[in-house]
JSON list of C-alpha atoms in Angstrom, two decimals:
[
{"chain": "A", "resi": 16, "resn": "VAL", "atom": "CA", "xyz": [-150.02, -260.15, 110.32]},
{"chain": "A", "resi": 17, "resn": "SER", "atom": "CA", "xyz": [-152.50, -258.04, 112.26]},
{"chain": "A", "resi": 18, "resn": "THR", "atom": "CA", "xyz": [-155.38, -258.97, 109.95]},
{"chain": "A", "resi": 19, "resn": "GLN", "atom": "CA", "xyz": [-154.34, -262.60, 109.89]},
{"chain": "A", "resi": 20, "resn": "SER", "atom": "CA", "xyz": [-154.16, -262.64, 113.67]},
{"chain": "A", "resi": 21, "resn": "THR", "atom": "CA", "xyz": [-157.80, -261.67, 113.79]},
{"chain": "A", "resi": 22, "resn": "TRP", "atom": "CA", "xyz": [-158.63, -264.45, 111.35]},
{"chain": "A", "resi": 23, "resn": "GLY", "atom": "CA", "xyz": [-156.67, -266.88, 113.47]},
{"chain": "A", "resi": 24, "resn": "SER", "atom": "CA", "xyz": [-159.40, -266.79, 116.09]},
{"chain": "A", "resi": 25, "resn": "GLU", "atom": "CA", "xyz": [-162.00, -267.86, 113.52]},
{"chain": "A", "resi": 26, "resn": "GLY", "atom": "CA", "xyz": [-161.97, -271.54, 112.62]},
{"chain": "A", "resi": 27, "resn": "ASP", "atom": "CA", "xyz": [-163.43, -270.97, 109.14]},
{"chain": "A", "resi": 28, "resn": "ALA", "atom": "CA", "xyz": [-160.43, -268.89, 108.07]},
{"chain": "A", "resi": 29, "resn": "MET", "atom": "CA", "xyz": [-157.73, -271.14, 109.48]},
{"chain": "A", "resi": 30, "resn": "GLU", "atom": "CA", "xyz": [-156.99, -273.01, 106.26]},
{"chain": "A", "resi": 31, "resn": "HIS", "atom": "CA", "xyz": [-156.44, -269.71, 104.50]},
{"chain": "A", "resi": 32, "resn": "VAL", "atom": "CA", "xyz": [-154.09, -268.57, 107.24]},
{"chain": "A", "resi": 33, "resn": "ARG", "atom": "CA", "xyz": [-152.05, -271.80, 107.08]},
{"chain": "A", "resi": 34, "resn": "LYS", "atom": "CA", "xyz": [-151.19, -271.01, 103.46]},
{"chain": "A", "resi": 35, "resn": "HIS", "atom": "CA", "xyz": [-149.20, -268.06, 104.81]},
{"chain": "A", "resi": 36, "resn": "GLN", "atom": "CA", "xyz": [-147.29, -270.04, 107.45]},
{"chain": "A", "resi": 37, "resn": "GLN", "atom": "CA", "xyz": [-143.85, -269.15, 106.08]},
{"chain": "A", "resi": 38, "resn": "THR", "atom": "CA", "xyz": [-144.71, -265.45, 105.98]},
{"chain": "A", "resi": 39, "resn": "ILE", "atom": "CA", "xyz": [-145.88, -265.62, 109.60]},
{"chain": "A", "resi": 40, "resn": "LEU", "atom": "CA", "xyz": [-142.68, -267.40, 110.62]},
{"chain": "A", "resi": 41, "resn": "LEU", "atom": "CA", "xyz": [-140.68, -264.59, 109.04]},
{"chain": "A", "resi": 42, "resn": "ALA", "atom": "CA", "xyz": [-142.69, -262.10, 111.07]},
{"chain": "A", "resi": 43, "resn": "LEU", "atom": "CA", "xyz": [-141.14, -263.58, 114.23]},
{"chain": "A", "resi": 44, "resn": "LYS", "atom": "CA", "xyz": [-137.95, -261.76, 113.18]},
{"chain": "A", "resi": 45, "resn": "ASP", "atom": "CA", "xyz": [-139.61, -258.38, 112.65]},
{"chain": "A", "resi": 46, "resn": "SER", "atom": "CA", "xyz": [-138.04, -255.47, 114.52]},
{"chain": "A", "resi": 47, "resn": "ASP", "atom": "CA", "xyz": [-141.45, -254.51, 115.99]},
{"chain": "A", "resi": 48, "resn": "ILE", "atom": "CA", "xyz": [-142.16, -256.59, 119.11]},
{"chain": "A", "resi": 49, "resn": "SER", "atom": "CA", "xyz": [-145.93, -256.13, 118.67]},
{"chain": "A", "resi": 50, "resn": "ILE", "atom": "CA", "xyz": [-145.68, -257.87, 115.27]},
{"chain": "A", "resi": 51, "resn": "ARG", "atom": "CA", "xyz": [-143.55, -260.63, 116.79]},
{"chain": "A", "resi": 52, "resn": "ARG", "atom": "CA", "xyz": [-146.18, -261.19, 119.47]},
{"chain": "A", "resi": 53, "resn": "ARG", "atom": "CA", "xyz": [-148.99, -261.32, 116.90]},
{"chain": "A", "resi": 54, "resn": "ALA", "atom": "CA", "xyz": [-147.03, -263.79, 114.80]},
{"chain": "A", "resi": 55, "resn": "LEU", "atom": "CA", "xyz": [-146.46, -265.98, 117.85]},
{"chain": "A", "resi": 56, "resn": "ASP", "atom": "CA", "xyz": [-150.16, -265.86, 118.76]},
{"chain": "A", "resi": 57, "resn": "LEU", "atom": "CA", "xyz": [-151.14, -266.73, 115.21]},
{"chain": "A", "resi": 58, "resn": "LEU", "atom": "CA", "xyz": [-148.74, -269.67, 114.98]},
{"chain": "A", "resi": 59, "resn": "TYR", "atom": "CA", "xyz": [-150.12, -270.93, 118.28]},
{"chain": "A", "resi": 60, "resn": "CYS", "atom": "CA", "xyz": [-153.69, -270.73, 116.95]},
{"chain": "A", "resi": 61, "resn": "MET", "atom": "CA", "xyz": [-152.95, -272.37, 113.60]},
{"chain": "A", "resi": 62, "resn": "CYS", "atom": "CA", "xyz": [-150.94, -275.29, 115.00]},
{"chain": "A", "resi": 63, "resn": "ASP", "atom": "CA", "xyz": [-152.44, -278.77, 114.62]},
{"chain": "A", "resi": 64, "resn": "ARG", "atom": "CA", "xyz": [-151.16, -282.34, 114.30]},
{"chain": "A", "resi": 65, "resn": "SER", "atom": "CA", "xyz": [-150.28, -281.84, 110.65]},
{"chain": "A", "resi": 66, "resn": "ASN", "atom": "CA", "xyz": [-147.88, -278.95, 111.23]},
{"chain": "A", "resi": 67, "resn": "ALA", "atom": "CA", "xyz": [-146.98, -279.18, 114.93]},
{"chain": "A", "resi": 68, "resn": "GLY", "atom": "CA", "xyz": [-143.54, -280.66, 114.31]},
{"chain": "A", "resi": 69, "resn": "GLU", "atom": "CA", "xyz": [-142.59, -277.88, 111.93]},
{"chain": "A", "resi": 70, "resn": "ILE", "atom": "CA", "xyz": [-144.05, -275.05, 114.01]},
{"chain": "A", "resi": 71, "resn": "VAL", "atom": "CA", "xyz": [-142.58, -276.28, 117.30]},
{"chain": "A", "resi": 72, "resn": "GLY", "atom": "CA", "xyz": [-139.23, -276.75, 115.57]},
{"chain": "A", "resi": 73, "resn": "GLU", "atom": "CA", "xyz": [-139.32, -273.19, 114.25]},
{"chain": "A", "resi": 74, "resn": "LEU", "atom": "CA", "xyz": [-140.32, -271.83, 117.65]},
{"chain": "A", "resi": 75, "resn": "LEU", "atom": "CA", "xyz": [-137.47, -273.72, 119.31]},
{"chain": "A", "resi": 76, "resn": "GLU", "atom": "CA", "xyz": [-135.07, -272.18, 116.79]},
{"chain": "A", "resi": 77, "resn": "TYR", "atom": "CA", "xyz": [-136.58, -268.75, 117.44]},
{"chain": "A", "resi": 78, "resn": "LEU", "atom": "CA", "xyz": [-136.19, -269.27, 121.19]},
{"chain": "A", "resi": 79, "resn": "THR", "atom": "CA", "xyz": [-132.41, -269.10, 120.82]},
{"chain": "A", "resi": 80, "resn": "VAL", "atom": "CA", "xyz": [-132.62, -265.47, 119.66]},
{"chain": "A", "resi": 81, "resn": "ALA", "atom": "CA", "xyz": [-135.91, -264.28, 121.19]},
{"chain": "A", "resi": 82, "resn": "ASP", "atom": "CA", "xyz": [-135.62, -261.24, 123.45]},
{"chain": "A", "resi": 83, "resn": "PHE", "atom": "CA", "xyz": [-136.46, -261.56, 127.14]},
{"chain": "A", "resi": 84, "resn": "ALA", "atom": "CA", "xyz": [-139.77, -259.71, 126.77]},
{"chain": "A", "resi": 85, "resn": "ILE", "atom": "CA", "xyz": [-141.29, -262.61, 124.87]},
{"chain": "A", "resi": 86, "resn": "ARG", "atom": "CA", "xyz": [-139.39, -265.66, 126.16]},
{"chain": "A", "resi": 87, "resn": "GLU", "atom": "CA", "xyz": [-141.68, -266.66, 129.01]},
{"chain": "A", "resi": 88, "resn": "GLU", "atom": "CA", "xyz": [-144.73, -266.63, 126.74]},
{"chain": "A", "resi": 89, "resn": "LEU", "atom": "CA", "xyz": [-142.81, -268.45, 124.02]},
{"chain": "A", "resi": 90, "resn": "VAL", "atom": "CA", "xyz": [-141.66, -271.20, 126.41]},
{"chain": "A", "resi": 91, "resn": "LEU", "atom": "CA", "xyz": [-145.20, -271.78, 127.64]},
{"chain": "A", "resi": 92, "resn": "LYS", "atom": "CA", "xyz": [-146.65, -271.93, 124.14]},
{"chain": "A", "resi": 93, "resn": "ILE", "atom": "CA", "xyz": [-144.00, -274.42, 122.97]},
{"chain": "A", "resi": 94, "resn": "ALA", "atom": "CA", "xyz": [-144.67, -276.61, 126.01]},
{"chain": "A", "resi": 95, "resn": "ILE", "atom": "CA", "xyz": [-148.43, -276.57, 125.46]},
{"chain": "A", "resi": 96, "resn": "LEU", "atom": "CA", "xyz": [-148.22, -277.27, 121.72]},
{"chain": "A", "resi": 97, "resn": "SER", "atom": "CA", "xyz": [-145.68, -280.07, 122.08]},
{"chain": "A", "resi": 98, "resn": "GLU", "atom": "CA", "xyz": [-147.88, -281.85, 124.62]},
{"chain": "A", "resi": 99, "resn": "LYS", "atom": "CA", "xyz": [-151.20, -281.19, 122.88]},
{"chain": "A", "resi": 100, "resn": "PHE", "atom": "CA", "xyz": [-150.16, -282.40, 119.45]},
{"chain": "A", "resi": 101, "resn": "THR", "atom": "CA", "xyz": [-147.51, -285.01, 120.18]},
{"chain": "A", "resi": 102, "resn": "THR", "atom": "CA", "xyz": [-147.90, -288.49, 118.76]},
{"chain": "A", "resi": 103, "resn": "ASP", "atom": "CA", "xyz": [-144.82, -289.67, 120.69]},
{"chain": "A", "resi": 104, "resn": "PHE", "atom": "CA", "xyz": [-144.10, -288.51, 124.22]},
{"chain": "A", "resi": 105, "resn": "SER", "atom": "CA", "xyz": [-140.40, -289.12, 123.65]},
{"chain": "A", "resi": 106, "resn": "TRP", "atom": "CA", "xyz": [-140.53, -286.14, 121.29]},
{"chain": "A", "resi": 107, "resn": "TYR", "atom": "CA", "xyz": [-142.35, -284.11, 123.94]},
{"chain": "A", "resi": 108, "resn": "VAL", "atom": "CA", "xyz": [-139.64, -284.87, 126.51]},
{"chain": "A", "resi": 109, "resn": "ASP", "atom": "CA", "xyz": [-136.95, -283.90, 123.98]},
{"chain": "A", "resi": 110, "resn": "VAL", "atom": "CA", "xyz": [-138.73, -280.59, 123.32]},
{"chain": "A", "resi": 111, "resn": "ILE", "atom": "CA", "xyz": [-139.07, -279.75, 127.02]},
{"chain": "A", "resi": 112, "resn": "LEU", "atom": "CA", "xyz": [-135.40, -280.50, 127.72]},
{"chain": "A", "resi": 113, "resn": "SER", "atom": "CA", "xyz": [-134.47, -278.35, 124.73]},
{"chain": "A", "resi": 114, "resn": "ILE", "atom": "CA", "xyz": [-136.54, -275.51, 126.19]},
{"chain": "A", "resi": 115, "resn": "ILE", "atom": "CA", "xyz": [-134.83, -275.94, 129.56]},
{"chain": "A", "resi": 116, "resn": "ALA", "atom": "CA", "xyz": [-131.36, -275.91, 127.97]},
{"chain": "A", "resi": 117, "resn": "GLN", "atom": "CA", "xyz": [-132.09, -272.75, 126.00]},
{"chain": "A", "resi": 118, "resn": "ALA", "atom": "CA", "xyz": [-134.26, -270.79, 128.43]},
{"chain": "A", "resi": 119, "resn": "GLY", "atom": "CA", "xyz": [-134.31, -272.54, 131.79]},
{"chain": "A", "resi": 120, "resn": "ASP", "atom": "CA", "xyz": [-134.90, -269.30, 133.70]},
{"chain": "A", "resi": 121, "resn": "PHE", "atom": "CA", "xyz": [-138.24, -268.95, 131.92]},
{"chain": "A", "resi": 122, "resn": "VAL", "atom": "CA", "xyz": [-139.52, -272.50, 132.55]},
{"chain": "A", "resi": 123, "resn": "SER", "atom": "CA", "xyz": [-142.31, -272.40, 135.13]},
{"chain": "A", "resi": 124, "resn": "ASP", "atom": "CA", "xyz": [-142.89, -274.94, 137.87]},
{"chain": "A", "resi": 125, "resn": "ASP", "atom": "CA", "xyz": [-146.03, -276.00, 135.98]},
{"chain": "A", "resi": 126, "resn": "VAL", "atom": "CA", "xyz": [-143.96, -277.08, 132.98]},
{"chain": "A", "resi": 127, "resn": "TYR", "atom": "CA", "xyz": [-141.46, -278.89, 135.25]},
{"chain": "A", "resi": 128, "resn": "HIS", "atom": "CA", "xyz": [-144.19, -280.77, 137.12]},
{"chain": "A", "resi": 129, "resn": "ARG", "atom": "CA", "xyz": [-146.01, -281.65, 133.89]},
{"chain": "A", "resi": 130, "resn": "VAL", "atom": "CA", "xyz": [-143.02, -283.28, 132.20]},
{"chain": "A", "resi": 131, "resn": "ILE", "atom": "CA", "xyz": [-142.35, -285.27, 135.38]},
{"chain": "A", "resi": 132, "resn": "GLN", "atom": "CA", "xyz": [-145.98, -286.41, 135.46]},
{"chain": "A", "resi": 133, "resn": "ILE", "atom": "CA", "xyz": [-145.94, -287.50, 131.82]},
{"chain": "A", "resi": 134, "resn": "ILE", "atom": "CA", "xyz": [-142.69, -289.44, 132.23]},
{"chain": "A", "resi": 135, "resn": "THR", "atom": "CA", "xyz": [-144.03, -291.14, 135.36]},
{"chain": "A", "resi": 136, "resn": "ASN", "atom": "CA", "xyz": [-147.27, -292.16, 133.65]},
{"chain": "A", "resi": 137, "resn": "SER", "atom": "CA", "xyz": [-145.71, -293.27, 130.33]},
{"chain": "A", "resi": 138, "resn": "GLU", "atom": "CA", "xyz": [-143.70, -296.44, 130.85]},
{"chain": "A", "resi": 139, "resn": "GLU", "atom": "CA", "xyz": [-142.76, -296.64, 127.18]},
{"chain": "A", "resi": 140, "resn": "ILE", "atom": "CA", "xyz": [-140.64, -293.46, 127.37]},
{"chain": "A", "resi": 141, "resn": "GLN", "atom": "CA", "xyz": [-138.99, -293.92, 130.76]},
{"chain": "A", "resi": 142, "resn": "GLN", "atom": "CA", "xyz": [-135.78, -295.46, 129.41]},
{"chain": "A", "resi": 143, "resn": "HIS", "atom": "CA", "xyz": [-135.47, -292.70, 126.81]},
{"chain": "A", "resi": 144, "resn": "ALA", "atom": "CA", "xyz": [-136.15, -290.08, 129.47]},
{"chain": "A", "resi": 145, "resn": "ALA", "atom": "CA", "xyz": [-133.48, -291.51, 131.78]},
{"chain": "A", "resi": 146, "resn": "ASP", "atom": "CA", "xyz": [-130.96, -291.56, 128.96]},
{"chain": "A", "resi": 147, "resn": "ILE", "atom": "CA", "xyz": [-131.63, -288.02, 127.76]},
{"chain": "A", "resi": 148, "resn": "VAL", "atom": "CA", "xyz": [-131.69, -286.39, 131.21]},
{"chain": "A", "resi": 149, "resn": "PHE", "atom": "CA", "xyz": [-128.42, -288.10, 132.11]},
{"chain": "A", "resi": 150, "resn": "LYS", "atom": "CA", "xyz": [-126.80, -286.73, 128.95]},
{"chain": "A", "resi": 151, "resn": "ALA", "atom": "CA", "xyz": [-128.27, -283.29, 129.68]},
{"chain": "A", "resi": 152, "resn": "ILE", "atom": "CA", "xyz": [-126.58, -282.99, 133.07]},
{"chain": "A", "resi": 153, "resn": "LEU", "atom": "CA", "xyz": [-123.19, -283.95, 131.68]},
{"chain": "A", "resi": 154, "resn": "SER", "atom": "CA", "xyz": [-123.06, -280.44, 130.25]},
{"chain": "A", "resi": 155, "resn": "ALA", "atom": "CA", "xyz": [-121.19, -277.94, 132.40]},
{"chain": "A", "resi": 156, "resn": "ALA", "atom": "CA", "xyz": [-123.94, -275.44, 131.57]},
{"chain": "A", "resi": 157, "resn": "ALA", "atom": "CA", "xyz": [-126.86, -277.66, 132.61]},
{"chain": "A", "resi": 158, "resn": "HIS", "atom": "CA", "xyz": [-129.62, -275.48, 134.07]},
{"chain": "A", "resi": 159, "resn": "GLU", "atom": "CA", "xyz": [-130.95, -276.12, 137.57]},
{"chain": "A", "resi": 160, "resn": "VAL", "atom": "CA", "xyz": [-134.33, -277.12, 136.13]},
{"chain": "A", "resi": 161, "resn": "ALA", "atom": "CA", "xyz": [-132.62, -279.80, 134.05]},
{"chain": "A", "resi": 162, "resn": "VAL", "atom": "CA", "xyz": [-130.83, -281.06, 137.17]},
{"chain": "A", "resi": 163, "resn": "LYS", "atom": "CA", "xyz": [-134.15, -281.20, 139.05]},
{"chain": "A", "resi": 164, "resn": "VAL", "atom": "CA", "xyz": [-135.77, -283.20, 136.23]},
{"chain": "A", "resi": 165, "resn": "ALA", "atom": "CA", "xyz": [-132.74, -285.49, 136.07]},
{"chain": "A", "resi": 166, "resn": "GLY", "atom": "CA", "xyz": [-132.73, -285.94, 139.84]},
{"chain": "A", "resi": 167, "resn": "TYR", "atom": "CA", "xyz": [-136.31, -287.15, 139.84]},
{"chain": "A", "resi": 168, "resn": "VAL", "atom": "CA", "xyz": [-136.10, -289.25, 136.67]},
{"chain": "A", "resi": 169, "resn": "LEU", "atom": "CA", "xyz": [-132.83, -290.99, 137.56]},
{"chain": "A", "resi": 170, "resn": "GLY", "atom": "CA", "xyz": [-134.05, -291.66, 141.09]},
{"chain": "A", "resi": 171, "resn": "GLU", "atom": "CA", "xyz": [-137.12, -293.40, 139.70]},
{"chain": "A", "resi": 172, "resn": "PHE", "atom": "CA", "xyz": [-135.98, -294.81, 136.35]},
{"chain": "A", "resi": 173, "resn": "GLY", "atom": "CA", "xyz": [-132.19, -294.62, 136.27]},
{"chain": "A", "resi": 174, "resn": "TYR", "atom": "CA", "xyz": [-132.02, -298.40, 136.51]},
{"chain": "A", "resi": 175, "resn": "TYR", "atom": "CA", "xyz": [-133.02, -298.53, 132.83]},
{"chain": "A", "resi": 176, "resn": "ILE", "atom": "CA", "xyz": [-129.59, -297.21, 131.88]},
{"chain": "A", "resi": 177, "resn": "ALA", "atom": "CA", "xyz": [-127.59, -298.43, 134.89]},
{"chain": "A", "resi": 178, "resn": "GLU", "atom": "CA", "xyz": [-126.22, -301.49, 133.07]},
{"chain": "A", "resi": 179, "resn": "GLN", "atom": "CA", "xyz": [-124.47, -299.30, 130.51]},
{"chain": "A", "resi": 180, "resn": "PRO", "atom": "CA", "xyz": [-120.86, -298.61, 131.56]},
{"chain": "A", "resi": 181, "resn": "GLU", "atom": "CA", "xyz": [-121.05, -294.91, 130.69]},
{"chain": "A", "resi": 182, "resn": "SER", "atom": "CA", "xyz": [-124.23, -294.37, 132.75]},
{"chain": "A", "resi": 183, "resn": "GLY", "atom": "CA", "xyz": [-123.91, -296.76, 135.67]},
{"chain": "A", "resi": 184, "resn": "PRO", "atom": "CA", "xyz": [-125.15, -295.91, 139.17]},
{"chain": "A", "resi": 185, "resn": "LEU", "atom": "CA", "xyz": [-121.85, -294.28, 140.19]},
{"chain": "A", "resi": 186, "resn": "GLN", "atom": "CA", "xyz": [-121.75, -292.24, 136.98]},
{"chain": "A", "resi": 187, "resn": "GLN", "atom": "CA", "xyz": [-125.31, -291.06, 137.56]},
{"chain": "A", "resi": 188, "resn": "PHE", "atom": "CA", "xyz": [-124.49, -290.01, 141.12]},
{"chain": "A", "resi": 189, "resn": "THR", "atom": "CA", "xyz": [-121.28, -288.25, 140.05]},
{"chain": "A", "resi": 190, "resn": "ALA", "atom": "CA", "xyz": [-123.05, -286.31, 137.31]},
{"chain": "A", "resi": 191, "resn": "LEU", "atom": "CA", "xyz": [-125.79, -285.16, 139.67]},
{"chain": "A", "resi": 192, "resn": "HIS", "atom": "CA", "xyz": [-123.54, -284.36, 142.61]},
{"chain": "A", "resi": 193, "resn": "SER", "atom": "CA", "xyz": [-121.17, -282.29, 140.47]},
{"chain": "A", "resi": 194, "resn": "LYS", "atom": "CA", "xyz": [-124.00, -279.69, 140.33]},
{"chain": "A", "resi": 195, "resn": "PHE", "atom": "CA", "xyz": [-124.97, -279.91, 144.01]},
{"chain": "A", "resi": 196, "resn": "SER", "atom": "CA", "xyz": [-123.08, -276.94, 145.46]},
{"chain": "A", "resi": 197, "resn": "LEU", "atom": "CA", "xyz": [-124.61, -274.48, 143.00]},
{"chain": "A", "resi": 198, "resn": "LEU", "atom": "CA", "xyz": [-128.25, -275.53, 143.49]},
{"chain": "A", "resi": 199, "resn": "SER", "atom": "CA", "xyz": [-131.09, -273.96, 145.44]},
{"chain": "A", "resi": 200, "resn": "ASN", "atom": "CA", "xyz": [-132.24, -275.69, 148.62]},
{"chain": "A", "resi": 201, "resn": "THR", "atom": "CA", "xyz": [-135.29, -277.03, 146.77]},
{"chain": "A", "resi": 202, "resn": "ALA", "atom": "CA", "xyz": [-133.14, -278.67, 144.11]},
{"chain": "A", "resi": 203, "resn": "LYS", "atom": "CA", "xyz": [-130.68, -279.97, 146.73]},
{"chain": "A", "resi": 204, "resn": "ALA", "atom": "CA", "xyz": [-133.59, -281.65, 148.54]},
{"chain": "A", "resi": 205, "resn": "ILE", "atom": "CA", "xyz": [-134.58, -283.43, 145.32]},
{"chain": "A", "resi": 206, "resn": "LEU", "atom": "CA", "xyz": [-131.03, -284.74, 144.85]},
{"chain": "A", "resi": 207, "resn": "LEU", "atom": "CA", "xyz": [-130.71, -285.86, 148.46]},
{"chain": "A", "resi": 208, "resn": "ASN", "atom": "CA", "xyz": [-133.89, -287.85, 148.05]},
{"chain": "A", "resi": 209, "resn": "THR", "atom": "CA", "xyz": [-132.46, -289.36, 144.86]},
{"chain": "A", "resi": 210, "resn": "TYR", "atom": "CA", "xyz": [-129.25, -290.35, 146.65]},
{"chain": "A", "resi": 211, "resn": "ILE", "atom": "CA", "xyz": [-131.26, -292.27, 149.24]},
{"chain": "A", "resi": 212, "resn": "LYS", "atom": "CA", "xyz": [-133.05, -294.07, 146.40]},
{"chain": "A", "resi": 213, "resn": "PHE", "atom": "CA", "xyz": [-129.69, -294.88, 144.81]},
{"chain": "A", "resi": 214, "resn": "TYR", "atom": "CA", "xyz": [-128.40, -296.26, 148.12]},
{"chain": "A", "resi": 215, "resn": "ASN", "atom": "CA", "xyz": [-131.37, -298.61, 148.42]},
{"chain": "A", "resi": 216, "resn": "MET", "atom": "CA", "xyz": [-131.61, -299.47, 144.73]},
{"chain": "A", "resi": 217, "resn": "TYR", "atom": "CA", "xyz": [-128.03, -300.43, 143.91]},
{"chain": "A", "resi": 218, "resn": "ASP", "atom": "CA", "xyz": [-125.78, -302.92, 145.70]},
{"chain": "A", "resi": 219, "resn": "ASN", "atom": "CA", "xyz": [-122.72, -300.84, 144.92]},
{"chain": "A", "resi": 220, "resn": "GLN", "atom": "CA", "xyz": [-120.29, -300.27, 147.79]},
{"chain": "A", "resi": 221, "resn": "PRO", "atom": "CA", "xyz": [-118.26, -297.40, 146.25]},
{"chain": "A", "resi": 222, "resn": "LEU", "atom": "CA", "xyz": [-121.52, -295.59, 145.49]},
{"chain": "A", "resi": 223, "resn": "ARG", "atom": "CA", "xyz": [-122.89, -296.18, 148.97]},
{"chain": "A", "resi": 224, "resn": "GLU", "atom": "CA", "xyz": [-119.70, -294.85, 150.56]},
{"chain": "A", "resi": 225, "resn": "LYS", "atom": "CA", "xyz": [-119.95, -291.63, 148.54]},
{"chain": "A", "resi": 226, "resn": "ILE", "atom": "CA", "xyz": [-123.60, -291.22, 149.50]},
{"chain": "A", "resi": 227, "resn": "ILE", "atom": "CA", "xyz": [-122.82, -291.74, 153.21]},
{"chain": "A", "resi": 228, "resn": "LYS", "atom": "CA", "xyz": [-120.18, -288.99, 153.00]},
{"chain": "A", "resi": 229, "resn": "VAL", "atom": "CA", "xyz": [-122.78, -286.57, 151.63]},
{"chain": "A", "resi": 230, "resn": "PHE", "atom": "CA", "xyz": [-124.98, -287.12, 154.66]},
{"chain": "A", "resi": 231, "resn": "ASP", "atom": "CA", "xyz": [-122.16, -287.13, 157.24]}
]
């Protein structure tokens, strides 16, 4: 892996390195953390549109067992690769929410802000994003970062799924507010802003009464 890692920085050798992709993936499970880091760096270098889906998928699987010493770097590399080589931003959003679910403590503000920016600027994925973030926060173990993403996305684009009985305005509010007491002040501020948007967006008296109680 050490020799291949050196080659990985040289474009002329990359095709040769790609032939050993499976061997490099196995090196992620080596007991030596220095070898695991080199394997991660090499996979990052050799990733392109032809193999991004496979490599990102393998890295997501590895993330579930990766030790803390490498998780922050791993999260960042997955986020960068999934954005750089995506052909469908719905896939990118799915990847980022998977990262958050598995390793939310290691997701930087940069990654959070970037996924919000991409959703905001990509109308074609906004309905999918609203649907997937709503489902994400139904989990009792939803991470605060997931709640922050959901708070923003549902406040802006929740109307895409509001006609569905299982994800109506009241259901969206209830799912978000069930997390409220455990959140940081920053996350609470995001949700309070979302509640105001809900109040103005939906002509729903039971919802409005619940929102008024929050602010009383």
